[in-house]
Amino acid sequence: MFESIKDQIKNVKKIVFVTGAGISQESGIPTFRGKDGLWRNYDAMKLATIDAFYENPRLVWEWYNERRKNIFSAHPNNGHKAIAELEKLRDVVVLTQNIDGLHQKAGSSKVLELHGSIVKIKCTVCDFIDEMMTDFSESPPLCKCGNILRPDVVWFGEALPQDVWQKAIIHANQCDLMIIAGTSLAVSPANTLPMYAKQNNALLIEINPENTEMSSEMDLIIRNTSANILPEFISLFKEN
């Protein structure tokens, strides 16, 4: 399946991965869309909003507490591990929409979390931000300033952290190869990253069982999962 690009990747030096919920789903972490996106009959896509949080912060915190337990019990799959292994052979940067930290657990050292991290918390009012070291006795938990704490994640309708986003654009502009794995590219602005890579004449590869918003822009499309395909793909670089 890689014959068409075998010659093109010989001189690739910098590889950027854009990853989404699909790669983590293979580690047992549910996605927001489809039947996996339901929690106690609530639509997860509606819970992950600032409006839902202010309307019922206790409910949203309960959901995130359960998500956190699920994420902490999950392990990196062969897709995560293959990306980390590729660091030994090329300059690799991961731009992920996932908040679960599985890329870092697998050993990837250059990871930009576009949508934040579930292990971090921040205040809704003051500038307090920290890692969540333990479960809170109260729900919703309160900051030392007396205001409600929230997960340090980007909810639907919120802007991405600008420092992280600017770095992501720079990496996308500089790469020779971009691999889009396990993301539908339906969420903005992360779905514009392939366009930045294309401006640099980078090779674009999509690994996803289903069609995405930008499949027509790809140089190679592989209709399979990351855990199945990436270990085989990495072997190409070991040959060169």
mmCIF file of C-alpha atoms in Angstrom, residues 15-173:
data_model
loop_
_atom_site.group_PDB
_atom_site.id
_atom_site.type_symbol
_atom_site.label_atom_id
_atom_site.label_comp_id
_atom_site.label_asym_id
_atom_site.label_seq_id
_atom_site.Cartn_x
_atom_site.Cartn_y
_atom_site.Cartn_z
ATOM 1 C CA ILE A 15 7.326 14.469 10.067
ATOM 2 C CA VAL A 16 4.292 15.998 11.737
ATOM 3 C CA PHE A 17 1.446 13.824 12.993
ATOM 4 C CA VAL A 18 -2.017 15.288 13.459
ATOM 5 C CA THR A 19 -3.967 12.907 15.674
ATOM 6 C CA GLY A 20 -7.500 12.749 16.978
ATOM 7 C CA ALA A 21 -9.959 10.638 18.944
ATOM 8 C CA GLY A 22 -9.661 7.677 16.577
ATOM 9 C CA ILE A 23 -6.159 6.738 17.690
ATOM 10 C CA SER A 24 -7.185 6.848 21.357
ATOM 11 C CA GLN A 25 -10.378 4.903 20.682
ATOM 12 C CA GLU A 26 -8.130 1.928 19.925
ATOM 13 C CA SER A 27 -6.918 2.173 23.532
ATOM 14 C CA GLY A 28 -10.493 2.000 24.826
ATOM 15 C CA ILE A 29 -11.191 5.717 25.187
ATOM 16 C CA PRO A 30 -14.669 6.571 23.816
ATOM 17 C CA THR A 31 -15.082 9.235 21.152
ATOM 18 C CA PHE A 32 -17.554 12.129 21.325
ATOM 19 C CA ARG A 33 -19.394 11.166 18.174
ATOM 20 C CA GLY A 34 -21.795 8.288 17.606
ATOM 21 C CA LYS A 35 -23.042 5.898 20.290
ATOM 22 C CA ASP A 36 -19.743 6.211 22.168
ATOM 23 C CA GLY A 37 -20.562 9.867 22.756
ATOM 24 C CA LEU A 38 -23.385 9.146 25.198
ATOM 25 C CA TRP A 39 -22.865 9.253 28.971
ATOM 26 C CA ARG A 40 -25.829 8.553 31.233
ATOM 27 C CA ASN A 41 -28.025 9.536 28.272
ATOM 28 C CA TYR A 42 -26.243 12.899 27.921
ATOM 29 C CA ASP A 43 -24.673 13.903 24.615
ATOM 30 C CA ALA A 44 -20.942 14.307 25.281
ATOM 31 C CA MET A 45 -20.659 16.967 22.585
ATOM 32 C CA LYS A 46 -23.180 19.068 24.515
ATOM 33 C CA LEU A 47 -21.452 18.510 27.850
ATOM 34 C CA ALA A 48 -18.108 19.743 26.497
ATOM 35 C CA THR A 49 -19.183 23.381 26.312
ATOM 36 C CA ILE A 50 -18.762 26.397 28.555
ATOM 37 C CA ASP A 51 -22.563 26.855 28.608
ATOM 38 C CA ALA A 52 -23.081 23.310 29.930
ATOM 39 C CA PHE A 53 -20.441 23.912 32.578
ATOM 40 C CA TYR A 54 -22.001 27.097 33.935
ATOM 41 C CA GLU A 55 -25.486 25.596 33.742
ATOM 42 C CA ASN A 56 -24.514 22.486 35.696
ATOM 43 C CA PRO A 57 -20.846 22.440 36.785
ATOM 44 C CA ARG A 58 -21.376 19.435 39.062
ATOM 45 C CA LEU A 59 -22.651 17.306 36.172
ATOM 46 C CA VAL A 60 -19.756 18.277 33.902
ATOM 47 C CA TRP A 61 -17.230 17.593 36.664
ATOM 48 C CA GLU A 62 -18.763 14.159 37.294
ATOM 49 C CA TRP A 63 -18.413 13.401 33.600
ATOM 50 C CA TYR A 64 -14.785 14.509 33.560
ATOM 51 C CA ASN A 65 -14.025 12.487 36.688
ATOM 52 C CA GLU A 66 -15.298 9.369 34.949
ATOM 53 C CA ARG A 67 -13.422 10.256 31.763
ATOM 54 C CA ARG A 68 -10.262 10.743 33.810
ATOM 55 C CA LYS A 69 -10.578 7.290 35.412
ATOM 56 C CA ASN A 70 -11.094 5.726 31.992
ATOM 57 C CA ILE A 71 -8.108 7.585 30.533
ATOM 58 C CA PHE A 72 -5.782 6.767 33.439
ATOM 59 C CA SER A 73 -6.539 3.063 33.043
ATOM 60 C CA ALA A 74 -5.831 3.159 29.277
ATOM 61 C CA HIS A 75 -2.508 2.240 27.697
ATOM 62 C CA PRO A 76 -0.834 3.442 24.497
ATOM 63 C CA ASN A 77 -1.595 1.193 21.553
ATOM 64 C CA ASN A 78 0.637 0.170 18.654
ATOM 65 C CA GLY A 79 -0.182 3.412 16.842
ATOM 66 C CA HIS A 80 1.081 5.574 19.699
ATOM 67 C CA LYS A 81 4.145 3.358 20.123
ATOM 68 C CA ALA A 82 5.027 3.475 16.432
ATOM 69 C CA ILE A 83 4.948 7.280 16.412
ATOM 70 C CA ALA A 84 7.250 7.370 19.438
ATOM 71 C CA GLU A 85 9.601 4.851 17.841
ATOM 72 C CA LEU A 86 9.868 6.959 14.705
ATOM 73 C CA GLU A 87 11.571 9.669 16.800
ATOM 74 C CA LYS A 88 14.700 7.521 16.724
ATOM 75 C CA LEU A 89 14.811 7.823 12.939
ATOM 76 C CA ARG A 90 13.400 11.259 12.056
ATOM 77 C CA ASP A 91 12.428 14.629 13.515
ATOM 78 C CA VAL A 92 8.867 13.955 14.699
ATOM 79 C CA VAL A 93 6.311 16.356 16.166
ATOM 80 C CA VAL A 94 2.813 15.347 17.301
ATOM 81 C CA LEU A 95 -0.037 17.840 17.097
ATOM 82 C CA THR A 96 -2.877 16.146 18.936
ATOM 83 C CA GLN A 97 -6.488 17.018 19.564
ATOM 84 C CA ASN A 98 -6.538 14.418 22.346
ATOM 85 C CA ILE A 99 -6.351 15.368 26.017
ATOM 86 C CA ASP A 100 -5.353 11.932 27.344
ATOM 87 C CA GLY A 101 -1.535 12.104 27.347
ATOM 88 C CA LEU A 102 -1.155 8.693 25.657
ATOM 89 C CA HIS A 103 1.410 9.997 23.161
ATOM 90 C CA GLN A 104 3.641 11.067 26.050
ATOM 91 C CA LYS A 105 3.058 7.737 27.818
ATOM 92 C CA ALA A 106 4.223 5.970 24.662
ATOM 93 C CA GLY A 107 7.453 7.969 24.661
ATOM 94 C CA SER A 108 6.843 10.844 22.251
ATOM 95 C CA SER A 109 8.820 13.870 23.440
ATOM 96 C CA LYS A 110 7.507 16.602 21.132
ATOM 97 C CA VAL A 111 3.753 16.761 21.687
ATOM 98 C CA LEU A 112 1.567 19.848 21.384
ATOM 99 C CA GLU A 113 -1.834 19.353 23.025
ATOM 100 C CA LEU A 114 -4.110 21.578 20.944
ATOM 101 C CA HIS A 115 -7.154 21.001 23.134
ATOM 102 C CA GLY A 116 -5.465 20.987 26.529
ATOM 103 C CA SER A 117 -4.963 18.184 29.044
ATOM 104 C CA ILE A 118 -7.365 16.310 31.277
ATOM 105 C CA VAL A 119 -4.716 16.099 34.006
ATOM 106 C CA LYS A 120 -4.644 19.884 34.418
ATOM 107 C CA ILE A 121 -7.090 22.259 36.066
ATOM 108 C CA LYS A 122 -7.528 26.008 36.015
ATOM 109 C CA CYS A 123 -9.647 28.650 37.690
ATOM 110 C CA THR A 124 -12.609 30.143 35.871
ATOM 111 C CA VAL A 125 -11.650 33.615 37.127
ATOM 112 C CA CYS A 126 -8.060 33.994 38.359
ATOM 113 C CA ASP A 127 -4.871 32.811 36.637
ATOM 114 C CA PHE A 128 -4.420 29.673 38.772
ATOM 115 C CA ILE A 129 -3.433 26.575 36.780
ATOM 116 C CA ASP A 130 -1.955 23.303 38.010
ATOM 117 C CA GLU A 131 -1.860 19.562 37.520
ATOM 118 C CA MET A 132 -4.675 17.651 39.155
ATOM 119 C CA MET A 133 -2.863 15.421 41.616
ATOM 120 C CA THR A 134 -5.884 13.945 43.384
ATOM 121 C CA ASP A 135 -9.677 13.700 43.266
ATOM 122 C CA PHE A 136 -11.522 16.554 44.920
ATOM 123 C CA SER A 137 -13.791 15.946 47.908
ATOM 124 C CA GLU A 138 -16.248 18.552 46.663
ATOM 125 C CA SER A 139 -17.930 18.859 43.300
ATOM 126 C CA PRO A 140 -17.502 21.242 41.652
ATOM 127 C CA PRO A 141 -14.118 21.977 43.277
ATOM 128 C CA LEU A 142 -13.279 25.531 44.256
ATOM 129 C CA CYS A 143 -10.121 27.544 43.735
ATOM 130 C CA LYS A 144 -8.330 29.239 46.653
ATOM 131 C CA CYS A 145 -9.880 32.476 45.395
ATOM 132 C CA GLY A 146 -13.336 30.981 45.956
ATOM 133 C CA ASN A 147 -14.351 30.551 42.325
ATOM 134 C CA ILE A 148 -15.059 27.295 40.486
ATOM 135 C CA LEU A 149 -12.195 25.260 39.040
ATOM 136 C CA ARG A 150 -12.562 23.648 35.619
ATOM 137 C CA PRO A 151 -10.624 21.106 33.548
ATOM 138 C CA ASP A 152 -7.873 22.791 31.535
ATOM 139 C CA VAL A 153 -9.307 21.632 28.228
ATOM 140 C CA VAL A 154 -10.653 23.474 25.201
ATOM 141 C CA TRP A 155 -14.410 23.128 24.956
ATOM 142 C CA PHE A 156 -16.479 23.471 21.803
ATOM 143 C CA GLY A 157 -16.743 27.148 20.936
ATOM 144 C CA GLU A 158 -13.590 28.143 22.827
ATOM 145 C CA ALA A 159 -10.351 29.369 21.272
ATOM 146 C CA LEU A 160 -7.216 27.238 21.316
ATOM 147 C CA PRO A 161 -4.310 28.359 23.527
ATOM 148 C CA GLN A 162 -2.630 30.822 21.174
ATOM 149 C CA ASP A 163 0.956 29.946 22.105
ATOM 150 C CA VAL A 164 0.313 26.263 21.367
ATOM 151 C CA TRP A 165 -1.569 27.048 18.164
ATOM 152 C CA GLN A 166 1.167 29.317 16.819
ATOM 153 C CA LYS A 167 3.782 26.616 17.431
ATOM 154 C CA ALA A 168 1.540 24.070 15.688
ATOM 155 C CA ILE A 169 1.297 26.291 12.609
ATOM 156 C CA ILE A 170 5.073 26.697 12.512
ATOM 157 C CA HIS A 171 5.626 22.934 12.652
ATOM 158 C CA ALA A 172 2.957 22.332 9.999
ATOM 159 C CA ASN A 173 4.636 24.901 7.752
#
